[in-house]
PDB file of C-alpha atoms in Angstrom:
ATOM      1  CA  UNK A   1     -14.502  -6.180  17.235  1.00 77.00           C
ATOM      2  CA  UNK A   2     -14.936  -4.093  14.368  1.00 76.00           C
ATOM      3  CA  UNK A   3     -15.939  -0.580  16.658  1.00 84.00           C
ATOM      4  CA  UNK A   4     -12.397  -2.031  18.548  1.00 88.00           C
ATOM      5  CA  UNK A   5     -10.543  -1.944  15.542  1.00 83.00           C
ATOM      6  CA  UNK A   6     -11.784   1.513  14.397  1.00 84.00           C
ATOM      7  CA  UNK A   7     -11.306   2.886  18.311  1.00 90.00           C
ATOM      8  CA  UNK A   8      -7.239   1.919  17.907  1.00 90.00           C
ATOM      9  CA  UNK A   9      -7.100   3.156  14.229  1.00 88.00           C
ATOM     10  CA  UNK A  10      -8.156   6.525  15.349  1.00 91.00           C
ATOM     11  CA  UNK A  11      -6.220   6.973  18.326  1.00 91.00           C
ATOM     12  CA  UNK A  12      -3.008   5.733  16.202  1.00 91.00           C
ATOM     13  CA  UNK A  13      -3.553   8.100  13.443  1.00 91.00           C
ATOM     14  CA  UNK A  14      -4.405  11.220  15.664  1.00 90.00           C
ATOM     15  CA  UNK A  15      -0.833  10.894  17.308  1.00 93.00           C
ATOM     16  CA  UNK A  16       0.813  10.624  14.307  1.00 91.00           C
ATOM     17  CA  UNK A  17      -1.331  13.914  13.275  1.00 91.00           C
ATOM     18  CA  UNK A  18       0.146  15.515  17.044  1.00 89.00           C
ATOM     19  CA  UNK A  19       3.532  13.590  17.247  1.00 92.00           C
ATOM     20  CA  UNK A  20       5.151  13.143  13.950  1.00 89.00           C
ATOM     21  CA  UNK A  21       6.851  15.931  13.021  1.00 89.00           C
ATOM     22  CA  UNK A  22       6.495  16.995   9.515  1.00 89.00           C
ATOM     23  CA  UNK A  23       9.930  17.234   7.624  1.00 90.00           C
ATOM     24  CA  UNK A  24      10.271  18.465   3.801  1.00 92.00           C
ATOM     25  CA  UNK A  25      11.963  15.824   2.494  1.00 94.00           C
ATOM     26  CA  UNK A  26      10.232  12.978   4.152  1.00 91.00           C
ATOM     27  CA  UNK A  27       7.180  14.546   2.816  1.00 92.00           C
ATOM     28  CA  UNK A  28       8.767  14.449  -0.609  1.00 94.00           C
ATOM     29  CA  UNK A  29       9.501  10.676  -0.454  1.00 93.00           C
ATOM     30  CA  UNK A  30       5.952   9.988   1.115  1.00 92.00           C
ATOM     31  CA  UNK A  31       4.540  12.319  -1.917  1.00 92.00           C
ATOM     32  CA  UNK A  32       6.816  10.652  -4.553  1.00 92.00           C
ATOM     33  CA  UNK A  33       5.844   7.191  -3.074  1.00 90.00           C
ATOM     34  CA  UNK A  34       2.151   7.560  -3.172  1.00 88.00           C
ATOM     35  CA  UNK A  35       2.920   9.040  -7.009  1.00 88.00           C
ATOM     36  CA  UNK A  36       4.760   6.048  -8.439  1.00 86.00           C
ATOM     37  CA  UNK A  37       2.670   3.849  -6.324  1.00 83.00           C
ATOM     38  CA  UNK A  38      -0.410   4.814  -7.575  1.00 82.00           C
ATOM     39  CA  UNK A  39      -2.142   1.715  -9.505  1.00 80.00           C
ATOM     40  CA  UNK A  40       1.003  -0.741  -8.955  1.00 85.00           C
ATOM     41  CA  UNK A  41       2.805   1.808 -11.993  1.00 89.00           C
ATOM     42  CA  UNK A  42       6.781   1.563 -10.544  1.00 92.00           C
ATOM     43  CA  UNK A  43       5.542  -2.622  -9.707  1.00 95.00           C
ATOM     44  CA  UNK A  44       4.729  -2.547 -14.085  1.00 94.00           C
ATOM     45  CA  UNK A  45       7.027  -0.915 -15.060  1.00 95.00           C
ATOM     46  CA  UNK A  46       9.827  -3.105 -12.924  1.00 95.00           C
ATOM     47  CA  UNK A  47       7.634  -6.538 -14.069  1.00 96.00           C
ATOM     48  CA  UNK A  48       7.774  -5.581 -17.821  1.00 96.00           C
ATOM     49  CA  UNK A  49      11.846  -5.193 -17.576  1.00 97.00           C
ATOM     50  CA  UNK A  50      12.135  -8.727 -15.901  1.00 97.00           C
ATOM     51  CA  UNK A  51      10.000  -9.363 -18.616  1.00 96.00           C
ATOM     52  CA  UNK A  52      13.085  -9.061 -20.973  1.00 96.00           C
ATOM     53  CA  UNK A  53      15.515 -10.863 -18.677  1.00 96.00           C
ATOM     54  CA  UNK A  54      15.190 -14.983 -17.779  1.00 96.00           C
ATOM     55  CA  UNK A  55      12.913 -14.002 -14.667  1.00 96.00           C
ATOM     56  CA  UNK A  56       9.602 -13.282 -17.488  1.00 97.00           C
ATOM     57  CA  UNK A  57       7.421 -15.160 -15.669  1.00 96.00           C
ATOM     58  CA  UNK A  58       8.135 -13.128 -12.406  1.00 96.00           C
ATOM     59  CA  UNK A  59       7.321  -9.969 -14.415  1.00 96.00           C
ATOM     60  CA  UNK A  60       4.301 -11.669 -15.479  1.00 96.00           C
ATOM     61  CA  UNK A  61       3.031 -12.739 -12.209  1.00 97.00           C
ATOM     62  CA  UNK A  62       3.388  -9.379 -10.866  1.00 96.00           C
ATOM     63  CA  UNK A  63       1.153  -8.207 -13.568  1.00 95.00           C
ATOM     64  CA  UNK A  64      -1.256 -11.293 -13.100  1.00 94.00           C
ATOM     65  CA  UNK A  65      -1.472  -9.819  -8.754  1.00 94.00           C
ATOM     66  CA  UNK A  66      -1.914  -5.952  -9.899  1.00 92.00           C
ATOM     67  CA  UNK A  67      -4.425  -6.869 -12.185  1.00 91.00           C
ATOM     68  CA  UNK A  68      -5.948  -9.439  -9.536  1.00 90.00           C
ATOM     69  CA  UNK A  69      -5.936  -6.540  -7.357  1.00 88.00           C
ATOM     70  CA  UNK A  70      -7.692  -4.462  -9.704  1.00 85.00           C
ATOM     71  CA  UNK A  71     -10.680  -7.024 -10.303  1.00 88.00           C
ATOM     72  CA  UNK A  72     -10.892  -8.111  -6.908  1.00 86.00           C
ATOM     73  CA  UNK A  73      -9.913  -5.631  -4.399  1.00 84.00           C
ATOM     74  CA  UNK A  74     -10.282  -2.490  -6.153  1.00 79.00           C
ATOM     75  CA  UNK A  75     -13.715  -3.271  -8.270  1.00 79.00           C
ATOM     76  CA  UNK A  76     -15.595  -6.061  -5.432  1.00 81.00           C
ATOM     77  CA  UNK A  77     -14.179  -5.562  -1.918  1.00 80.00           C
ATOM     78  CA  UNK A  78     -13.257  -1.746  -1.911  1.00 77.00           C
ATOM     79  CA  UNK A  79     -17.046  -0.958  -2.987  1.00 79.00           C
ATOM     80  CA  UNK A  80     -18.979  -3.056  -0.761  1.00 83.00           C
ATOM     81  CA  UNK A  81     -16.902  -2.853   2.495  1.00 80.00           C
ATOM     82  CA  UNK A  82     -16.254   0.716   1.984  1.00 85.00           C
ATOM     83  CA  UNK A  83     -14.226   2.996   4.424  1.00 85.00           C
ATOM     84  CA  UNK A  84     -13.476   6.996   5.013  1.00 84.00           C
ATOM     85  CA  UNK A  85     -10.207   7.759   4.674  1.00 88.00           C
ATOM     86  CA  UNK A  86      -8.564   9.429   8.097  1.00 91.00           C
ATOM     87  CA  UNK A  87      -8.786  12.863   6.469  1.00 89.00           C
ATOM     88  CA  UNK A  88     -12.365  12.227   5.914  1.00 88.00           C
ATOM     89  CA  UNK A  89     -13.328  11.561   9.462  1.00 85.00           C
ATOM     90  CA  UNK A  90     -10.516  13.773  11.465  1.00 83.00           C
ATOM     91  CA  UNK A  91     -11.044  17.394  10.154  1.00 86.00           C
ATOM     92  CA  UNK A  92      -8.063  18.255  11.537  1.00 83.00           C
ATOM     93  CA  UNK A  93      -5.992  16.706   9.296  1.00 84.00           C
ATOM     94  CA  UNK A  94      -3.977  18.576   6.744  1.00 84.00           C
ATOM     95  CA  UNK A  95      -3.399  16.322   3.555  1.00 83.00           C
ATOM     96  CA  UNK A  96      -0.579  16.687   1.755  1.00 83.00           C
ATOM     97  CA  UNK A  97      -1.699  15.023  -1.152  1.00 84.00           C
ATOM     98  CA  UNK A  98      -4.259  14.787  -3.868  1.00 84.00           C
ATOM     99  CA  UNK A  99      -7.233  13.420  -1.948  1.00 84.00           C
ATOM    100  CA  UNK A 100      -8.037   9.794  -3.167  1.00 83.00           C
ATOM    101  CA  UNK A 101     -11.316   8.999  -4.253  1.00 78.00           C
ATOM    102  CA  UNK A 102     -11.662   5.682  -3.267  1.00 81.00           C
ATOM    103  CA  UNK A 103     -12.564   3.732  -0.331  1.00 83.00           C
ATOM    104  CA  UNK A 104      -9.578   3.423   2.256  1.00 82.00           C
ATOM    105  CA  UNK A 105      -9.875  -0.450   2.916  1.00 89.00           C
ATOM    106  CA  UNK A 106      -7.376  -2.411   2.410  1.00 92.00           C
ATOM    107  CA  UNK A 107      -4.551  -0.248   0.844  1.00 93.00           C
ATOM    108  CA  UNK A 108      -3.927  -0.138  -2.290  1.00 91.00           C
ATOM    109  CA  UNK A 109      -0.254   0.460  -2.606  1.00 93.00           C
ATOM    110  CA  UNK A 110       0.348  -2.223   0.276  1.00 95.00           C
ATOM    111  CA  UNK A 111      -1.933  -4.912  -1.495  1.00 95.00           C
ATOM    112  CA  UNK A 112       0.462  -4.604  -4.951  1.00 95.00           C
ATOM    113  CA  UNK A 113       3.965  -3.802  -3.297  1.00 96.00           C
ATOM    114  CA  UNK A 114       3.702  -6.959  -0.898  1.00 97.00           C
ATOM    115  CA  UNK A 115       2.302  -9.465  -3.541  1.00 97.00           C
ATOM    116  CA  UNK A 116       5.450  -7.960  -5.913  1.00 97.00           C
ATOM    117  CA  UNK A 117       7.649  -8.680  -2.923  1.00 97.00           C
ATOM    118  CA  UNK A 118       7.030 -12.035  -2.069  1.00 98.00           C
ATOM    119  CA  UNK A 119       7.135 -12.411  -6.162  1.00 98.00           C
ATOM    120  CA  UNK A 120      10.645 -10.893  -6.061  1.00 98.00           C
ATOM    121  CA  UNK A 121      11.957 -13.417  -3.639  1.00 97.00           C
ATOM    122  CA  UNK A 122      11.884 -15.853  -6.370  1.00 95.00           C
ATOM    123  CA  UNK A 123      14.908 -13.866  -7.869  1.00 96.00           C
ATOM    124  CA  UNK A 124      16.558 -13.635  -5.105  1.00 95.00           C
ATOM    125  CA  UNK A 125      16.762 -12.935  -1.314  1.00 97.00           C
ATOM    126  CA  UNK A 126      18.439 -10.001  -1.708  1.00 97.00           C
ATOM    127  CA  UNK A 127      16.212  -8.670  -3.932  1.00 97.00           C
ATOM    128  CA  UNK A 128      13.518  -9.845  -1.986  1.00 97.00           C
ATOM    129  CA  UNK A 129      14.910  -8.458   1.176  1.00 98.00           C
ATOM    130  CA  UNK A 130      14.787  -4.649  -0.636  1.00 97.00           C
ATOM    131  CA  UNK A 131      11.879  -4.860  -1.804  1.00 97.00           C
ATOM    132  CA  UNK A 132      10.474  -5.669   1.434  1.00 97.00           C
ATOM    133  CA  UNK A 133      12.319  -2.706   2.572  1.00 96.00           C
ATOM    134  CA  UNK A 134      10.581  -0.788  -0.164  1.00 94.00           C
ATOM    135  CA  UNK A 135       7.366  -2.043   0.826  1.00 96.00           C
ATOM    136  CA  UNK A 136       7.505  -0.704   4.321  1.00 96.00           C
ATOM    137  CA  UNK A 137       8.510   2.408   3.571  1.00 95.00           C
ATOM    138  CA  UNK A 138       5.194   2.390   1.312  1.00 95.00           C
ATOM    139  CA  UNK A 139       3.256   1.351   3.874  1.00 96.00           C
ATOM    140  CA  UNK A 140       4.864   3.762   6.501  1.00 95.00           C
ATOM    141  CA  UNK A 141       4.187   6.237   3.844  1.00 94.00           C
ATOM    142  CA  UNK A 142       0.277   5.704   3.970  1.00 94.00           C
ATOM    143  CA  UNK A 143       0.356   6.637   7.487  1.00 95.00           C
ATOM    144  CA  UNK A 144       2.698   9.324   7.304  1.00 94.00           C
ATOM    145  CA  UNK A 145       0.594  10.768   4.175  1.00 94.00           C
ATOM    146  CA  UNK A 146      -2.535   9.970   6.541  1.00 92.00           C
ATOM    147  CA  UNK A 147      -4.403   8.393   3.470  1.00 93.00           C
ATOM    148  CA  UNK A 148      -4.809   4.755   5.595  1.00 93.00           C
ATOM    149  CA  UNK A 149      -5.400   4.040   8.926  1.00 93.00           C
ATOM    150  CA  UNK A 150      -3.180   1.345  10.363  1.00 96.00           C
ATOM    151  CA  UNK A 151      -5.709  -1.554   9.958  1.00 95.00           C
ATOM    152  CA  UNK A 152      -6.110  -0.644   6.098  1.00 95.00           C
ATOM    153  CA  UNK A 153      -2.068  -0.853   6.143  1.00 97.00           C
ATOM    154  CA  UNK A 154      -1.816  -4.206   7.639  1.00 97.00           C
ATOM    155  CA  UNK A 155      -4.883  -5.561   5.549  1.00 95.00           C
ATOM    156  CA  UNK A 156      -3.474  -4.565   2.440  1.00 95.00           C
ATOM    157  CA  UNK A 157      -0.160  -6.275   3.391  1.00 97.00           C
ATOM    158  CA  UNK A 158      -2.120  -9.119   4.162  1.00 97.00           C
ATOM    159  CA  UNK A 159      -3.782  -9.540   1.001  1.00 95.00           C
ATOM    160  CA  UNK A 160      -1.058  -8.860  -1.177  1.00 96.00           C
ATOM    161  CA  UNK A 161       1.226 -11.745   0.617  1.00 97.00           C
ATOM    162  CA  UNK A 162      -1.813 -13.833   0.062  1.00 96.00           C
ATOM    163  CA  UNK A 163      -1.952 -12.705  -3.393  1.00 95.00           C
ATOM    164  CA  UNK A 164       2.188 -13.117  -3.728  1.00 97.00           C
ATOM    165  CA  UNK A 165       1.950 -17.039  -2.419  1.00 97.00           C
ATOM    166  CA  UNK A 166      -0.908 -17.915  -4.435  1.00 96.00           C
ATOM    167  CA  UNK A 167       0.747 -17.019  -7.114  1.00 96.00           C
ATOM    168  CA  UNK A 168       4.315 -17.981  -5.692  1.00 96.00           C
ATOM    169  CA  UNK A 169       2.635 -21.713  -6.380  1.00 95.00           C
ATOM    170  CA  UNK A 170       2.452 -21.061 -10.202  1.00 93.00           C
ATOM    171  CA  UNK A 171       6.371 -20.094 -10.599  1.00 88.00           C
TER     172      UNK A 171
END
């Protein structure tokens, strides 16, 4: 299953290296995304404002899942399951960013957007709505940016609405 898995993850990201046609400026969103995105930062920074508002414990919570993420993900399960990034294993690849240290499974920015999200629906489900909107265009972004393959993408989105309900259960 796993070989499977890989087989599909490498076919997907090689066409996006052929197909997808590299534009300036949606390599300057993908660029900015992975930027702000980077350790859950734009997610803490947005949770310590709600912080200040009636919705504190939201702000907290999101907090509670990047840190969560941190311990468990990024210290435990990144380490012993660890993964090459696409640019690692396709030579061909030209990366457009900073390359990441780290292990690529599960994504990082997808674990903390999606557990923010399904935190922000507890505000509202419009806000909820954009930042689900938000959180694809992050995880679009990791493909794009060709710093995930697709099941890294999905996992982390996994995880993180995992993450979001557990905690959902505390609000």
């Amino acid at each position: 299953m796993k070989q499977q898995i890989s087989q599909i993850d490498y076919k997907i990201i090689e066409w996006i290296r052929v197909n997808v046609k590299r534009r300036k400026w949606m390599t300057w969103i993908a660029r900015t995304i992975n930027i702000v995105g980077k350790g859950g930062l734009m997610w803490i920074v947005l949770a310590v404002a709600l912080m200040f508002t009636k919705y504190f414990k939201v702000g907290l919570f999101i907090i509670l899942g990047d840190l969560g993420y941190f311990v468990l993900i990024e210290s435990l399960v990144k380490r012993f399951l660890f993964r090459n990034r696409p640019f690692v294993d396709n030579k061909l690849i030209e990366l457009e960013v900073k390359k990441p240290g780290n292990s690529s499974f599960p994504s990082g920015h997808c674990v903390i957007a999606m557990c923010s999200t399904i935190l922000l629906f507890h505000i509202s489900i419009w806000i909820g709505l954009i930042a689900l909107v938000f959180t694809a265009v992050i995880a679009l972004s990791r493909l794009y940016l060709m710093v995930h393959y697709p099941s890294d993408v999905l996992s982390g989105l996994l995880v993180g609405a995992i993450f979001g309900v557990i905690l959902s259960l505390f609000l």
